XYZ file of C-alpha atoms in Angstrom:
654
model
C 135.745 150.993 -171.594
C 139.092 149.774 -172.919
C 141.756 152.292 -174.005
C 141.447 151.257 -177.650
C 137.668 151.681 -177.630
C 137.953 155.090 -175.962
C 140.300 156.228 -178.735
C 137.896 154.927 -181.361
C 134.971 156.664 -179.705
C 136.932 159.920 -179.765
C 137.375 159.421 -183.483
C 133.601 159.139 -183.815
C 132.974 162.241 -181.791
C 135.367 164.255 -183.991
C 132.532 164.615 -186.593
C 131.592 176.059 -143.355
C 128.196 175.883 -141.648
C 126.777 179.347 -140.880
C 123.962 180.504 -138.663
C 120.808 180.946 -140.681
C 119.325 184.443 -140.936
C 115.613 184.869 -140.341
C 113.610 183.341 -143.169
C 111.674 185.740 -145.387
C 108.509 184.533 -147.061
C 108.404 185.646 -150.680
C 105.676 188.113 -151.500
C 104.655 186.124 -154.575
C 104.358 182.397 -153.865
C 104.258 181.727 -157.610
C 107.891 182.775 -157.731
C 108.805 179.808 -155.517
C 109.929 176.441 -156.890
C 108.698 174.549 -153.848
C 108.689 171.025 -155.260
C 111.217 168.925 -157.146
C 109.024 169.218 -160.252
C 108.213 172.899 -159.699
C 104.767 172.068 -158.313
C 103.163 168.987 -156.784
C 102.067 167.817 -160.241
C 105.494 168.049 -161.834
C 104.710 170.646 -164.514
C 108.252 172.118 -164.359
C 106.773 175.434 -165.441
C 107.441 178.861 -163.952
C 105.222 181.877 -164.519
C 108.279 184.101 -164.860
C 109.108 186.191 -167.917
C 111.974 188.509 -167.001
C 114.174 186.199 -169.059
C 112.519 185.761 -172.432
C 113.170 185.016 -176.098
C 114.458 188.533 -176.722
C 117.088 188.692 -173.992
C 117.804 185.062 -173.153
C 121.087 185.178 -175.042
C 122.406 187.694 -172.496
C 122.426 185.313 -169.512
C 125.592 185.163 -167.447
C 126.703 183.425 -164.263
C 125.293 185.243 -161.222
C 126.823 183.007 -158.545
C 128.453 179.610 -158.086
C 128.412 177.377 -155.019
C 130.634 174.357 -154.332
C 129.463 171.656 -151.918
C 132.868 170.073 -151.381
C 131.451 166.581 -152.019
C 133.673 164.903 -154.594
C 133.442 161.339 -153.288
C 136.511 161.168 -151.038
C 136.519 157.791 -149.292
C 133.295 156.755 -151.030
C 133.458 153.165 -152.308
C 131.358 153.957 -155.365
C 132.826 157.346 -156.217
C 132.860 156.175 -159.836
C 129.046 156.078 -159.766
C 128.411 159.477 -158.161
C 125.802 161.435 -160.116
C 124.754 164.944 -159.070
C 121.112 164.807 -160.217
C 119.571 167.165 -157.665
C 117.113 169.921 -158.460
C 117.023 172.532 -155.662
C 113.729 173.702 -154.209
C 113.000 177.241 -153.042
C 110.842 177.621 -149.957
C 110.681 180.156 -147.121
C 113.440 182.172 -148.720
C 116.079 179.422 -148.908
C 117.308 177.067 -151.599
C 117.461 173.468 -150.375
C 119.296 170.672 -152.179
C 121.155 167.408 -151.572
C 124.467 165.986 -152.722
C 124.729 162.459 -154.179
C 125.747 161.314 -150.678
C 122.642 162.842 -149.050
C 124.236 165.916 -147.480
C 121.408 168.466 -147.214
C 122.371 172.093 -147.873
C 120.535 175.404 -147.516
C 121.681 178.362 -149.622
C 120.861 182.036 -149.872
C 119.056 182.143 -153.251
C 120.293 185.649 -154.061
C 123.993 184.993 -153.488
C 124.518 181.224 -153.269
C 126.026 181.621 -149.778
C 125.712 178.519 -147.609
C 123.369 178.957 -144.646
C 123.670 175.463 -143.174
C 124.420 171.872 -144.058
C 123.422 168.567 -142.519
C 125.404 165.398 -143.163
C 123.557 162.147 -142.324
C 126.905 160.356 -142.642
C 125.802 157.435 -144.755
C 128.314 154.554 -144.678
C 130.861 155.368 -147.372
C 132.217 151.818 -147.622
C 129.012 150.235 -148.978
C 128.791 149.386 -152.675
C 125.480 151.098 -153.380
C 123.617 150.067 -156.523
C 123.003 153.779 -157.170
C 124.899 156.836 -155.978
C 122.610 159.797 -156.389
C 120.006 161.932 -154.661
C 117.604 163.949 -156.782
C 116.561 166.284 -154.013
C 114.553 167.011 -150.898
C 110.978 167.884 -149.939
C 109.549 170.664 -147.796
C 106.687 170.696 -145.267
C 105.256 173.254 -142.833
C 103.736 172.220 -139.501
C 100.736 174.535 -139.215
C 100.255 173.496 -135.575
C 103.470 175.272 -134.562
C 104.489 178.903 -134.446
C 106.507 179.782 -137.520
C 109.609 180.439 -135.388
C 109.403 177.165 -133.450
C 112.044 174.479 -134.086
C 111.045 172.210 -136.977
C 108.017 174.313 -137.868
C 109.490 174.006 -141.352
C 110.889 170.566 -142.156
C 113.098 169.278 -144.934
C 112.755 165.553 -145.698
C 115.287 163.364 -147.467
C 115.497 159.640 -148.220
C 119.009 158.240 -148.118
C 121.162 155.652 -149.862
C 121.298 153.621 -146.651
C 117.486 153.535 -146.499
C 116.610 156.176 -143.914
C 113.914 158.853 -144.030
C 115.229 161.940 -142.236
C 113.566 165.179 -141.122
C 115.648 168.279 -140.395
C 114.717 171.785 -139.336
C 114.454 174.050 -142.350
C 115.858 176.984 -140.364
C 118.899 175.322 -138.767
C 119.491 171.949 -140.419
C 119.282 170.141 -137.090
C 117.414 166.784 -136.968
C 113.805 166.993 -135.790
C 113.954 164.938 -132.584
C 110.235 164.144 -132.517
C 110.332 162.453 -135.923
C 111.108 158.737 -135.626
C 114.202 158.238 -133.495
C 116.137 161.504 -133.282
C 114.807 162.605 -136.665
C 115.268 159.272 -138.460
C 112.937 156.484 -139.649
C 114.568 153.199 -140.714
C 113.094 152.242 -144.096
C 114.778 148.838 -144.093
C 112.142 147.388 -141.775
C 109.228 145.466 -143.282
C 110.513 145.176 -146.850
C 112.355 141.815 -146.664
C 115.729 143.524 -146.677
C 118.338 141.387 -148.417
C 121.348 143.673 -148.808
C 122.081 147.133 -147.502
C 123.231 149.261 -150.388
C 120.826 147.597 -152.815
C 117.720 148.970 -151.099
C 117.856 152.767 -151.049
C 116.021 156.014 -151.795
C 117.159 158.257 -154.636
C 114.145 160.557 -155.210
C 112.527 163.111 -152.884
C 109.394 161.943 -151.062
C 105.940 163.283 -151.892
C 104.033 165.436 -149.414
C 100.279 165.229 -148.846
C 98.900 167.227 -145.925
C 100.696 165.723 -142.901
C 102.005 162.651 -144.739
C 105.430 161.954 -146.232
C 105.131 159.313 -148.975
C 108.163 157.453 -150.293
C 109.121 154.541 -152.495
C 112.535 152.952 -152.983
C 115.237 152.104 -155.480
C 116.255 148.434 -155.629
C 119.168 146.739 -157.350
C 116.729 144.450 -159.113
C 118.914 142.254 -161.326
C 120.529 140.378 -158.457
C 117.840 137.711 -158.398
C 114.208 136.798 -157.865
C 113.856 136.971 -154.075
C 114.702 140.590 -153.418
C 113.308 143.436 -151.354
C 109.618 144.277 -151.766
C 108.781 147.510 -153.580
C 106.416 148.780 -150.883
C 105.223 152.394 -151.021
C 104.734 153.866 -147.548
C 103.303 157.000 -145.948
C 104.667 158.307 -142.656
C 103.340 160.925 -140.264
C 105.282 164.116 -140.994
C 105.363 165.031 -137.283
C 106.108 161.700 -135.599
C 107.402 159.398 -138.333
C 104.739 156.792 -137.489
C 103.707 154.550 -140.389
C 100.257 155.611 -141.578
C 99.775 153.294 -144.559
C 101.622 151.030 -147.000
C 100.878 149.632 -150.442
C 102.706 146.703 -152.045
C 102.568 146.420 -155.852
C 103.034 142.647 -155.522
C 100.158 140.881 -153.709
C 100.873 138.654 -150.730
C 100.661 134.960 -151.585
C 97.407 134.546 -149.646
C 95.573 137.338 -151.463
C 92.258 136.300 -152.989
C 92.808 138.256 -156.198
C 96.148 136.764 -157.253
C 94.874 135.480 -160.586
C 93.156 138.716 -161.548
C 96.358 140.590 -160.747
C 98.426 138.362 -163.002
C 100.285 136.420 -160.308
C 100.602 132.877 -159.010
C 100.922 132.269 -155.274
C 104.529 131.058 -155.473
C 105.616 133.954 -157.686
C 103.923 136.508 -155.445
C 105.706 135.081 -152.450
C 109.173 134.993 -154.009
C 109.320 137.970 -156.367
C 110.628 141.342 -155.246
C 110.878 144.893 -156.591
C 108.091 146.326 -158.806
C 109.243 149.313 -156.799
C 108.577 152.992 -157.391
C 111.980 154.687 -157.411
C 111.114 157.870 -159.278
C 109.131 160.944 -158.301
C 105.471 160.835 -157.260
C 102.845 163.465 -158.063
C 100.066 164.645 -155.751
C 96.638 166.045 -156.529
C 95.730 167.283 -153.055
C 92.258 168.453 -154.069
C 91.344 164.953 -155.242
C 93.217 163.153 -152.446
C 95.306 161.264 -155.020
C 98.962 160.343 -155.261
C 100.232 159.043 -158.592
C 102.888 156.326 -158.433
C 105.028 155.189 -161.412
C 106.220 151.625 -160.729
C 109.046 149.536 -162.171
C 109.709 145.954 -163.162
C 109.356 142.966 -160.884
C 112.645 141.167 -160.280
C 114.692 140.335 -162.180
C 114.338 142.641 -165.181
C 115.336 140.495 -168.151
C 113.905 137.032 -167.403
C 110.348 136.528 -166.185
C 110.043 132.762 -166.159
C 109.709 132.762 -162.364
C 106.925 135.393 -162.432
C 104.528 134.179 -165.114
C 101.664 136.481 -166.093
C 101.300 140.209 -166.650
C 102.648 141.044 -163.149
C 99.938 143.626 -162.673
C 100.821 146.861 -160.844
C 104.438 146.464 -161.933
C 105.332 148.870 -164.780
C 102.097 150.715 -164.056
C 100.785 154.170 -163.401
C 98.929 153.741 -160.117
C 96.551 156.234 -158.496
C 96.258 155.737 -154.736
C 94.033 157.523 -152.238
C 96.689 159.736 -150.697
C 95.138 159.738 -147.228
C 94.762 155.945 -146.946
C 96.873 154.204 -149.618
C 93.770 152.571 -151.103
C 94.001 151.738 -154.807
C 91.756 154.003 -156.918
C 92.815 152.962 -160.432
C 95.825 151.741 -162.336
C 97.052 151.309 -165.894
C 99.810 148.846 -166.745
C 101.926 150.313 -169.541
C 104.306 147.365 -170.017
C 103.064 143.807 -169.547
C 105.451 141.238 -168.046
C 108.481 143.492 -168.387
C 111.582 141.841 -169.879
C 113.451 145.034 -170.856
C 113.933 147.103 -167.658
C 111.276 149.477 -168.965
C 110.493 150.942 -165.523
C 108.189 153.938 -165.438
C 110.990 156.372 -164.667
C 109.347 159.739 -165.380
C 107.277 161.663 -162.862
C 103.554 161.622 -163.746
C 102.592 165.039 -165.117
C 99.360 166.513 -163.687
C 98.018 169.224 -165.986
C 94.795 170.497 -167.497
C 94.645 169.814 -171.218
C 92.282 170.998 -173.927
C 90.519 168.248 -175.842
C 87.554 168.644 -178.196
C 86.634 171.976 -176.654
C 86.804 170.708 -173.087
C 89.316 171.111 -170.295
C 90.378 167.766 -168.831
C 92.251 167.238 -165.573
C 94.794 164.813 -166.968
C 97.826 162.815 -165.938
C 100.506 162.230 -168.582
C 102.980 159.391 -168.202
C 106.094 159.261 -170.360
C 107.904 155.941 -170.730
C 111.334 154.589 -171.572
C 109.741 153.303 -174.770
C 109.349 156.911 -175.917
C 105.548 156.932 -175.592
C 103.178 159.401 -173.939
C 100.093 157.963 -172.241
C 97.357 160.446 -171.278
C 94.594 159.593 -168.781
C 91.700 161.276 -167.062
C 93.074 161.973 -163.603
C 89.962 160.876 -161.700
C 88.883 157.802 -163.648
C 92.024 156.531 -165.329
C 90.244 156.417 -168.686
C 92.518 157.113 -171.670
C 92.195 160.575 -173.181
C 94.018 159.394 -176.304
C 93.141 155.898 -177.467
C 95.341 152.967 -176.430
C 95.470 149.778 -178.482
C 97.021 146.406 -177.710
C 99.327 145.346 -180.534
C 100.954 141.994 -181.141
C 104.676 141.920 -180.286
C 107.369 139.250 -180.803
C 107.283 136.053 -178.754
C 110.161 134.769 -176.644
C 112.297 131.913 -177.928
C 113.930 131.250 -174.529
C 112.941 128.008 -172.761
C 110.908 128.791 -169.652
C 109.877 132.274 -170.736
C 106.401 133.387 -171.831
C 106.416 136.975 -173.059
C 103.170 138.902 -173.226
C 101.672 138.474 -176.716
C 100.615 142.145 -176.834
C 101.688 145.505 -175.467
C 99.803 148.831 -175.170
C 100.463 151.607 -177.678
C 98.888 155.088 -177.354
C 97.607 157.236 -180.213
C 100.025 160.019 -179.278
C 103.140 160.331 -181.473
C 106.149 158.214 -180.512
C 109.288 160.154 -179.599
C 111.631 157.410 -180.866
C 111.401 154.869 -183.658
C 109.905 151.507 -182.719
C 111.061 149.818 -185.911
C 113.548 146.977 -185.953
C 117.217 147.893 -186.240
C 118.271 146.254 -189.506
C 121.634 145.735 -191.235
C 120.672 148.561 -193.592
C 120.679 150.897 -190.568
C 124.348 150.221 -189.819
C 126.279 153.443 -189.356
C 129.917 154.373 -188.911
C 132.672 156.682 -190.045
C 134.387 154.133 -192.266
C 133.499 151.313 -194.596
C 135.060 148.861 -192.102
C 133.064 150.294 -189.217
C 129.780 150.069 -191.065
C 130.576 146.535 -192.210
C 131.239 145.261 -188.716
C 128.078 146.967 -187.444
C 126.150 145.280 -190.228
C 127.486 141.912 -189.069
C 126.660 142.665 -185.426
C 123.077 143.542 -186.284
C 122.707 140.444 -188.473
C 123.943 138.233 -185.631
C 121.431 139.484 -183.063
C 117.700 139.159 -182.779
C 116.040 142.413 -183.850
C 112.307 142.547 -184.545
C 111.412 145.995 -183.258
C 110.339 147.255 -179.886
C 109.484 144.613 -177.275
C 111.648 141.935 -178.905
C 112.364 139.694 -175.878
C 115.889 138.978 -174.634
C 117.431 135.901 -176.209
C 120.355 133.497 -175.903
C 122.002 134.882 -179.051
C 121.491 138.489 -177.979
C 118.605 140.858 -178.644
C 118.845 144.445 -179.842
C 116.770 146.648 -177.517
C 115.679 149.822 -179.230
C 115.145 152.056 -177.402
C 117.525 150.799 -174.733
C 116.687 150.529 -171.054
C 117.893 154.123 -170.417
C 115.133 155.662 -172.547
C 113.015 157.076 -174.374
C 112.195 159.306 -171.446
C 113.908 158.650 -168.129
C 113.730 160.333 -164.700
C 114.250 163.767 -166.297
C 110.486 163.623 -166.884
C 108.365 166.211 -168.690
C 107.634 169.928 -168.663
C 104.367 171.522 -169.760
C 103.505 174.880 -171.278
C 99.753 175.283 -170.819
C 99.407 178.282 -173.158
C 100.773 176.330 -176.114
C 99.619 172.927 -174.779
C 103.166 171.672 -175.315
C 104.694 168.682 -173.547
C 108.496 168.868 -173.476
C 110.698 165.795 -173.140
C 114.399 165.029 -173.241
C 114.688 161.826 -175.275
C 117.412 159.172 -175.388
C 117.850 156.828 -178.343
C 120.820 154.505 -177.780
C 120.115 150.852 -178.690
C 121.492 148.173 -176.391
C 122.150 144.443 -176.687
C 120.845 142.080 -173.990
C 121.972 138.457 -173.927
C 120.742 135.731 -171.591
C 123.518 133.391 -170.437
C 122.705 129.842 -169.235
C 123.433 129.456 -165.529
C 126.210 126.904 -165.986
C 128.055 129.237 -168.375
C 127.562 132.484 -166.501
C 130.624 132.606 -164.243
C 132.907 131.506 -167.056
C 131.554 134.201 -169.367
C 131.779 136.908 -166.712
C 135.406 136.110 -165.876
C 136.544 135.481 -169.440
C 137.435 139.049 -170.290
C 135.776 138.566 -173.664
C 133.249 141.346 -172.990
C 135.182 144.120 -171.198
C 132.545 146.757 -171.938
C 129.567 144.682 -170.788
C 127.599 144.620 -167.563
C 126.774 141.212 -166.083
C 123.912 140.420 -163.687
C 123.437 137.104 -161.899
C 119.608 136.949 -161.821
C 119.852 134.363 -159.023
C 116.946 131.961 -158.755
C 116.495 131.748 -162.531
C 118.043 129.578 -165.217
C 119.885 132.520 -166.803
C 122.270 135.301 -165.996
C 122.365 138.411 -168.146
C 124.919 140.405 -170.142
C 124.197 143.820 -171.635
C 126.130 146.466 -173.524
C 125.627 149.317 -175.972
C 125.248 148.371 -179.635
C 128.722 149.433 -180.800
C 131.280 148.178 -183.288
C 134.683 146.809 -182.215
C 136.051 150.290 -182.952
C 133.752 151.860 -180.378
C 131.305 153.342 -182.868
C 127.565 153.387 -182.215
C 125.964 151.169 -184.841
C 122.971 153.425 -185.394
C 123.103 156.982 -186.730
C 122.706 160.088 -184.576
C 120.956 161.830 -182.993
C 121.262 159.803 -179.789
C 119.582 162.529 -177.778
C 116.891 165.084 -178.599
C 114.571 167.636 -177.055
C 111.000 167.191 -178.255
C 107.821 169.265 -178.009
C 104.487 167.481 -178.460
C 101.482 169.660 -179.303
C 98.511 168.078 -177.509
C 95.986 170.267 -179.337
C 97.002 168.744 -182.672
C 98.446 165.506 -181.318
C 101.640 166.020 -183.279
C 105.301 166.611 -182.596
C 105.672 170.353 -183.130
C 109.461 170.131 -183.137
C 112.239 167.748 -182.160
C 115.827 168.992 -182.163
C 119.260 167.560 -181.477
C 120.362 168.050 -177.885
C 124.063 168.274 -177.188
C 127.395 168.402 -178.980
C 130.540 166.287 -178.934
C 132.412 168.851 -176.828
C 133.831 167.394 -173.595
C 133.913 163.984 -175.268
C 136.749 164.897 -177.639
C 140.304 166.223 -177.256
C 140.546 170.014 -177.143
C 142.012 170.145 -180.648
C 139.070 168.286 -182.258
C 136.195 170.505 -183.448
C 132.892 169.673 -181.788
C 129.721 168.900 -183.696
C 126.078 169.014 -182.654
C 124.969 165.420 -183.202
C 122.486 164.958 -180.360
C 124.103 163.195 -177.408
C 122.890 160.807 -174.704
C 121.399 162.721 -171.793
C 120.179 162.469 -168.213
C 118.029 165.247 -166.800
C 114.962 167.093 -167.927
C 113.608 170.405 -169.243
C 111.737 173.265 -167.633
C 109.501 175.849 -169.314
C 108.837 179.487 -168.488
C 106.307 182.181 -169.320
C 109.132 183.948 -171.147
C 108.697 181.438 -173.972
C 111.841 179.489 -173.130
C 112.768 175.922 -172.324
C 115.918 175.403 -170.267
C 117.814 172.120 -170.164
C 121.274 170.746 -169.390
C 121.261 166.919 -169.461
C 123.499 166.286 -172.499
C 127.045 164.967 -172.128
C 128.619 168.313 -172.989
C 128.908 170.821 -170.156
C 126.227 173.342 -171.126
C 122.921 174.705 -169.955
C 120.813 175.675 -172.968
C 117.771 177.810 -173.707
C 115.396 176.885 -176.539
C 112.543 178.832 -178.099
C 109.283 177.125 -177.123
C 107.668 178.126 -180.408
C 110.281 176.773 -182.790
C 112.799 174.662 -180.884
C 115.620 176.967 -181.948
C 118.581 177.021 -179.594
C 118.873 180.645 -178.438
C 121.658 180.432 -175.846
C 124.023 178.072 -174.111
C 125.987 178.739 -170.947
C 129.181 176.910 -170.120
C 129.142 174.747 -166.975
C 132.193 173.737 -164.930
C 131.066 170.079 -164.909
C 128.370 167.856 -166.396
C 124.840 169.229 -165.975
C 123.017 165.884 -165.694
C 120.253 167.373 -163.591
C 117.023 169.258 -164.189
C 117.320 173.044 -163.706
C 114.880 175.243 -161.813
C 114.087 178.953 -161.816
C 112.808 181.572 -159.392
C 112.668 185.310 -158.812
C 114.392 186.913 -155.844
C 114.569 190.644 -155.108
C 113.256 191.421 -158.578
C 115.805 189.253 -160.401
C 115.091 185.941 -162.132
C 117.637 183.150 -161.677
C 118.031 179.825 -163.476
C 119.902 177.280 -161.347
C 121.356 173.870 -162.175
C 123.481 171.308 -160.320
C 126.683 170.630 -162.255
C 128.514 167.651 -160.852
C 128.568 165.097 -163.624
C 127.149 161.607 -164.004
C 128.957 158.351 -163.278
C 127.025 156.317 -165.825
C 127.612 158.795 -168.653
C 131.221 159.465 -167.637
C 130.805 163.235 -167.804
C 133.003 165.838 -166.125
C 132.831 165.494 -162.335
C 132.365 168.373 -159.942
C 130.433 169.713 -156.958
C 128.921 172.886 -158.388
C 125.582 174.635 -158.203
C 125.469 177.396 -160.810
C 122.981 180.269 -161.074
C 122.486 182.276 -164.275
C 120.720 185.640 -164.555
C 120.565 188.692 -166.764
C 123.246 191.329 -166.134
C 122.360 193.702 -163.339
C 121.673 197.233 -164.507
């Protein structure tokens, strides 16, 4: 962002490796947070109540750990985002840095037990620079004290799947080659650094299941978004599933593909977190857009299995059912949230359900076994494309659950700003762009995307309180502008300097490049009113939003002498819920971890963080004391305060 625009935005915002001790299994397994999402179904709920609505305002820092990873020598240090959620298993906290260093901590003190550095190449320009965490597996065929009886798995930015010993941090030699499986094989690798893994793999019995993140606006012919399962002991490939059919498949037409498009198109990858229902032998996969995101003229049709919630047989990779939630994606509306596996109450019955949140701010609820909608879904007409060579889907699915963001068109009457001049220029900007509500396709004159491609609900995912039947979501509502640029004009536009705050993407193999930026006035003011970020609670019993509150203040985005205001800020990260009646969340661009009352949405407490908390917290009990832990290292995309901290909060010791 230019210096002048930064000043204007400020005006707006004024409104050492140690030997590991013997591992101790916790007496109460429910006190463990053994998965990235708390449990294998991503409920992000802890049955802990030492910290509750009566005493939550007394939390204080119990310990702080620093990883030492601040991006020295890393080519994309500007993109580093500390998004990890630690897991607690076998008496240790395990987490990863944005550069895939795996660390084990003493959960009572935060003391480092060991660290393993896979030494990813630091000179590559990775399309992403984050790692959301690690996964844990126990080999029941080995004695508990044997090397690698407990394994920690991580996928890396340079496309490796690595297994290390949970007790020592040493690579498990029997897994792949010296503990490493190369994920770049068999996916039509185009560029190292644009095919990577950013989310922890899923575990099902003796399988490690992983997807991939792909820099998917480079062009049409990119890496394939294959989901693969590997043997947790040997690293051997056990099965794979490709969301895009091979060109010779006999069901191309029914899957919404032509032979040439199926052969050329890449991505449709699953980069977020998977959920596992071990009892039903199911793994739930949220997939993203086929490449490239913003022009689909080279991939005509619905592009089935892209932008879909897919249920696979976890043991074999066989498709069980799927639901496409965005047809022929033109908006980068990947399914970014982890599928939520919970039991819900509906018409006097308990239903094993899967809930999928979307970047469009919708909640889709399905029967976990059959894929049938629990809440009705209707196909509604949406705007057509006016770009030569593009054929947008005439309809899109809308669920009967309440939307978490507005789907209405952004109109000149919505223009917002601090001054008459600001509002006037925003009014002109809106008038000059295409804006017909959600799913308005990208255009040559520029289309207002609302919500933008960051959300609705992003990878922060959902939390669930079963007692109240509440689904919790951190919501983003920052409109963007996407403009298609004819191929012959693309290089000139990109080099012109006319759009210093815009991101350009080549979209090679198509007739158009792409330019995108936030919908802001020349003074740096968002053109739509706050809040730009909220925390919402949806009551599934009544199918209503019980409460939705502003999340985040302008602090840390203003000079120290400017009073901060709670306006609801952009966020990255998600909430957790506890039996103490609290929801905990960081995520917003100010440096706080907050506690909210699950009943009312009232903010009860906020704890200051030393850097941006753009991660999802977790909680556990150790030695009779409940801790709430969050990674605080900042987020490159949101330009929040950088750091290398893991911070634990607890009640004062008596």
